[in-house]
Structure formats: structure tokens, C-alpha cells
XYZ file of N, CA and C in Angstrom:
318
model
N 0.837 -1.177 0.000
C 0.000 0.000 0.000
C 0.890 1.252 0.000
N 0.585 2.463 -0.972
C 1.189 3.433 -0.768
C -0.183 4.610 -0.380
N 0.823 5.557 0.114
C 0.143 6.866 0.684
C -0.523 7.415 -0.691
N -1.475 8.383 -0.086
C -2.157 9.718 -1.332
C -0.720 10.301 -1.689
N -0.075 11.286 -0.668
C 1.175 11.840 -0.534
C 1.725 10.609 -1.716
N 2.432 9.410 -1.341
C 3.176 8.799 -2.524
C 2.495 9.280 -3.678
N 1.339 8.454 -3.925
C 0.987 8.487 -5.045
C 0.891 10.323 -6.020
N 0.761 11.049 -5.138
C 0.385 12.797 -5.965
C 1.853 12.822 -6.246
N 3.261 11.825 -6.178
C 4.326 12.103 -6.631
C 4.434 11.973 -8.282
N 3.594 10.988 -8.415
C 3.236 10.274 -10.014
C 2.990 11.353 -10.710
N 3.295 12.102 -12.189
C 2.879 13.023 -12.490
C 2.777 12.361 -13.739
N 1.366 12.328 -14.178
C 0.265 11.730 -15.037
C 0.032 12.805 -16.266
N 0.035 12.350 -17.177
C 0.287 13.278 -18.368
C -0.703 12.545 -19.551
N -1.062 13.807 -20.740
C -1.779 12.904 -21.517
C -0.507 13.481 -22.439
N -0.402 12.387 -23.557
C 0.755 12.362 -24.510
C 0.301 12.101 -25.867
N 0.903 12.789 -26.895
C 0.375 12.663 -28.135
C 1.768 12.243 -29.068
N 1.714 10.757 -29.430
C 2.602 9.818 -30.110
C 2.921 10.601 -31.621
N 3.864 11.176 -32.036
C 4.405 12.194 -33.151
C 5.179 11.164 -33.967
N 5.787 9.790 -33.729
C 6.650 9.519 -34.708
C 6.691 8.281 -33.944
N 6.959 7.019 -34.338
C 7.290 5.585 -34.074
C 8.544 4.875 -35.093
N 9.353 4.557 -34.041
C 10.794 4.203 -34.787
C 10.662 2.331 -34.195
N 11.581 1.501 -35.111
C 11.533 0.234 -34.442
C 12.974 0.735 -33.683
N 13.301 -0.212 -32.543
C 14.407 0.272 -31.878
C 15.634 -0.736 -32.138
N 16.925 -0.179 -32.265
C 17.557 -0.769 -33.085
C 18.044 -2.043 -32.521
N 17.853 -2.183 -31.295
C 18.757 -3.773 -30.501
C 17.687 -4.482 -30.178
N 16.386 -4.370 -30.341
C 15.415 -5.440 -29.626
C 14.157 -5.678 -30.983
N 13.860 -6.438 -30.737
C 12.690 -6.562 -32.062
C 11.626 -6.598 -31.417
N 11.277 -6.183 -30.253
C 9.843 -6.519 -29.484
C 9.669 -4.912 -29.146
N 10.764 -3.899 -29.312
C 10.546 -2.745 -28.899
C 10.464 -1.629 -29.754
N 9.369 -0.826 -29.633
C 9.463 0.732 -30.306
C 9.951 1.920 -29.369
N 10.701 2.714 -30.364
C 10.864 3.908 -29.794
C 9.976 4.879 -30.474
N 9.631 5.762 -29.079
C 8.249 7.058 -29.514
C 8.627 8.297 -29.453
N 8.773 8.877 -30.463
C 8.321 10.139 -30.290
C 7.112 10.986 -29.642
N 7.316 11.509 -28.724
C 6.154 11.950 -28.111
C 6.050 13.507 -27.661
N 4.689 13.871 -27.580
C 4.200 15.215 -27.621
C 3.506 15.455 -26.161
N 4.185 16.320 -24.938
C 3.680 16.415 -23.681
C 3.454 17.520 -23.755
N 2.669 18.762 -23.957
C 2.442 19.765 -23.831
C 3.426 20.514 -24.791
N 4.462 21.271 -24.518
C 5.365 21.831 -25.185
C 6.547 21.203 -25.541
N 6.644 20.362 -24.242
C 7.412 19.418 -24.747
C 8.013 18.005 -25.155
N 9.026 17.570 -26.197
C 8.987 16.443 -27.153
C 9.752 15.125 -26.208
N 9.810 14.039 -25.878
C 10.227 13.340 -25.000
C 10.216 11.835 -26.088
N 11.193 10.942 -25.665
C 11.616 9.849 -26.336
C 11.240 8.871 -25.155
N 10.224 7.901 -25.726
C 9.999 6.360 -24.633
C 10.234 5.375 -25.921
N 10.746 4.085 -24.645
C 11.396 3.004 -25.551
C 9.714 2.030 -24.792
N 9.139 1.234 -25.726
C 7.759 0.749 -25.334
C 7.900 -0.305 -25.711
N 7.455 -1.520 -25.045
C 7.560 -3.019 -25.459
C 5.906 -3.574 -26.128
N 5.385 -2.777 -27.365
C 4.268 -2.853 -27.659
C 4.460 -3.075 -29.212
N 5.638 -3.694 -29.715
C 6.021 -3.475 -31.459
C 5.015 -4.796 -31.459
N 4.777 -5.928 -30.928
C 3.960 -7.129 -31.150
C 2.024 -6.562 -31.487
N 1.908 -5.541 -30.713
C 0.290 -5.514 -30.215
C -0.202 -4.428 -31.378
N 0.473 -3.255 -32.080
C 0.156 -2.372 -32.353
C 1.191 -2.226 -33.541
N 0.415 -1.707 -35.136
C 1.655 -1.171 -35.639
C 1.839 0.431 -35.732
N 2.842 0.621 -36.406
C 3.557 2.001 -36.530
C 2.318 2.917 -36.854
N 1.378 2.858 -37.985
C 0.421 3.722 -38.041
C -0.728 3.603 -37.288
N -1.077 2.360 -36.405
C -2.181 2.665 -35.448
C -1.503 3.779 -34.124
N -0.337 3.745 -33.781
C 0.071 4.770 -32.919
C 0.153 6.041 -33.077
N 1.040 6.111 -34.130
C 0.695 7.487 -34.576
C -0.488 8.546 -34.529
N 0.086 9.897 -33.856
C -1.250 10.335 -33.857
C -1.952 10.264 -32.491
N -1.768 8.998 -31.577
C -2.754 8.402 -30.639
C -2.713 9.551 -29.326
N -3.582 9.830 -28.706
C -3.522 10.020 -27.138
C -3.011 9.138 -26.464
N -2.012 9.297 -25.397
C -1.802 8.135 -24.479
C -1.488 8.407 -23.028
N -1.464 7.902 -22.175
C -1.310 8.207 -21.016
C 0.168 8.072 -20.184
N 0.852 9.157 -19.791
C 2.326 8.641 -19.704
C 2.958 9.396 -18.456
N 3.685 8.380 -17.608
C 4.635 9.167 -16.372
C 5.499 9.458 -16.975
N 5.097 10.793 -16.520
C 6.844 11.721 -17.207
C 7.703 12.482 -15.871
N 7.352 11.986 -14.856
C 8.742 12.506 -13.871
C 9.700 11.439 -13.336
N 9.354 10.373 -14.657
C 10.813 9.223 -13.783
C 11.847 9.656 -14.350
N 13.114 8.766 -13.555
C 14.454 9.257 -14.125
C 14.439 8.413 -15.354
N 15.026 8.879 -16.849
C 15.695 8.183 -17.390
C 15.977 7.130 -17.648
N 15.927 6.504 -18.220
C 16.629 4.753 -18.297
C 16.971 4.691 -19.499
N 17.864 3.732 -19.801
C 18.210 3.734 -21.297
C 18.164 1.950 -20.977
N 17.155 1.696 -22.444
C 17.075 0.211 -22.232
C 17.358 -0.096 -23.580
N 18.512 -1.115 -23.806
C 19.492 -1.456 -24.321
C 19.967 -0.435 -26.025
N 20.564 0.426 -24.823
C 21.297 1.481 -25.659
C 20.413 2.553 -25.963
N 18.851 2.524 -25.723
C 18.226 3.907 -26.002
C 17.717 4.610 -25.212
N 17.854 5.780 -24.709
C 17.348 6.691 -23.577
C 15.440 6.493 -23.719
N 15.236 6.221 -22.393
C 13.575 6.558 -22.862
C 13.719 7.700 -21.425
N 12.542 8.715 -21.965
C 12.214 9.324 -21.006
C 10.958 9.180 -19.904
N 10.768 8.333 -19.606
C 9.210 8.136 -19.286
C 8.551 6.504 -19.310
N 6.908 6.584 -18.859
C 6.907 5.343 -19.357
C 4.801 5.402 -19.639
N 5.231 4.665 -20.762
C 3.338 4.480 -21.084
C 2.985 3.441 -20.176
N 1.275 3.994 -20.612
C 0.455 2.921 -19.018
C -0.391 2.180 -20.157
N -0.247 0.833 -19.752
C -0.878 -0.191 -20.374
C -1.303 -1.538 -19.591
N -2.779 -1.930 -19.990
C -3.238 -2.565 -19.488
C -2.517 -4.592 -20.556
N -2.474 -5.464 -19.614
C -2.033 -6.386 -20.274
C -2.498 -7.613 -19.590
N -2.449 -8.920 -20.780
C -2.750 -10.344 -20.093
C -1.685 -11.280 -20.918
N -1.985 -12.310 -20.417
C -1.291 -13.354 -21.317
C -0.710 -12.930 -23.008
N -2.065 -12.856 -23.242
C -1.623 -12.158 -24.894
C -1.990 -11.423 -25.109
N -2.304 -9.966 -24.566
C -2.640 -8.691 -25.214
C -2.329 -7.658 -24.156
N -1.779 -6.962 -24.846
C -1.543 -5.310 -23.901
C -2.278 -4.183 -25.066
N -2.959 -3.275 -23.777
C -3.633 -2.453 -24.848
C -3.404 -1.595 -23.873
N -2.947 0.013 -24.861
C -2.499 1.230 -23.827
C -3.625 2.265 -23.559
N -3.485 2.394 -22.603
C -4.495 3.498 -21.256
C -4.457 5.255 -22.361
N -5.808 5.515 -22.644
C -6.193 6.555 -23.699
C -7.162 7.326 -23.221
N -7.354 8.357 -23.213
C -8.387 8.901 -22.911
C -9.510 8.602 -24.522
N -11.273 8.951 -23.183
C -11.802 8.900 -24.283
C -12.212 10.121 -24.593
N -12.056 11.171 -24.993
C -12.208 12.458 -25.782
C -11.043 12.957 -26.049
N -10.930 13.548 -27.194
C -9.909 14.767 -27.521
C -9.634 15.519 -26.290
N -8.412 15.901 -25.726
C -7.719 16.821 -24.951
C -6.592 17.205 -25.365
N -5.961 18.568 -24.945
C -4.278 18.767 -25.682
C -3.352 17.941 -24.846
N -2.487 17.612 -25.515
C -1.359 16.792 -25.143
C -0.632 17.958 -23.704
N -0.498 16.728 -22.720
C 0.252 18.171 -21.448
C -1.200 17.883 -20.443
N -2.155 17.553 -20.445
C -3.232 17.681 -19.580
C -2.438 16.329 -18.514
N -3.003 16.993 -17.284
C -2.798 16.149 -15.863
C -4.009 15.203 -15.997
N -3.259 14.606 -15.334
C -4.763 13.837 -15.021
C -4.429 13.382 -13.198
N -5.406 12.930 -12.633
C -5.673 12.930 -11.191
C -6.514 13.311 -10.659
């Protein structure tokens, strides 16, 4: 169990996917270009199986953007998308209406 306090650390973002690259050392992973308000941020996403390059594009998505950094195998991601998953399907957390990219959520 975590606190309210923990959790209001999470800073919840809606994100608008600008560009999808395959990533060059893993074949299960994309790298995203992404749109947080003003600004452009790079996540490395393990979703190249569930989704292709032009269903993302474009998409709303839901994304923590105050973690540190990680670079997973050799590519910086900044952040990380929220996705729901089972055995065989992950499908990522979207709002349902149009909003600008940069909206909080909480």
C-alpha cells in the first residue's frame, strides 16, 4: 500500500505519439516520439507485437513523465506508457475524448 502523498508524486500526463521508430537492438521494442504539452520526449515501449507504426501514430496516451531516465538497451527513454495487459494482449491506457497533449490527469 502506498500513501495519497506517494501516489500525488506520479505526475500523469496525456501524450500525443508524433513519430514511431523500431528500436535498433530489440525486435519486441518501439521507440516514440512523443508530444507532452510543449514538450517532445523519447519512450522506448515493449508494444512493437500488439500495435503497428500507423495505429500509434497520432494516438492520445497516457504517460509518467517525472521518472528518471533509463536507457534500455542502448536507447534513452524518457518516461513510461500505461498499459493494461494479459497473457496475450496489452492495450495502452487513452483517454476517451480529444484533450491537448500536457493535460494532468488525477
Amino acid at each position: 500500500m502506498i500513501s495519497i502523498d506517494e501516489f500525488g508524486k506520479v505526475d500523469l500526463r496525456v501524450a500525443e505519439i508524433l513519430e514511431v521508430n523500431d528500436h535498433p537492438n530489440a525486435d519486441r521494442l518501439y521507440v516514440l516520439k512523443i508530444k507532452v504539452g510543449e514538450e517532445e520526449k523519447s519512450l522506448v515501449a515493449g508494444i512493437k507485437g500488439h500495435y503497428t507504426k500507423e495505429e500509434l501514430i497520432g494516438k492520445k496516451i497516457v504517460v509518467i513523465v517525472n521518472l528518471e531516465p533509463a536507457v534500455l538497451r542502448g536507447v534513452k527513454s524518457e518516461g513510461m506508457l500505461l498499459a493494461a495487459s494479459n497473457k496475450d494482449e496489452v492495450v495502452l491506457v487513452t483517454v476517451d475524448k480529444d484533450i491537448e497533449s500536457g493535460a494532468k490527469l488525477g
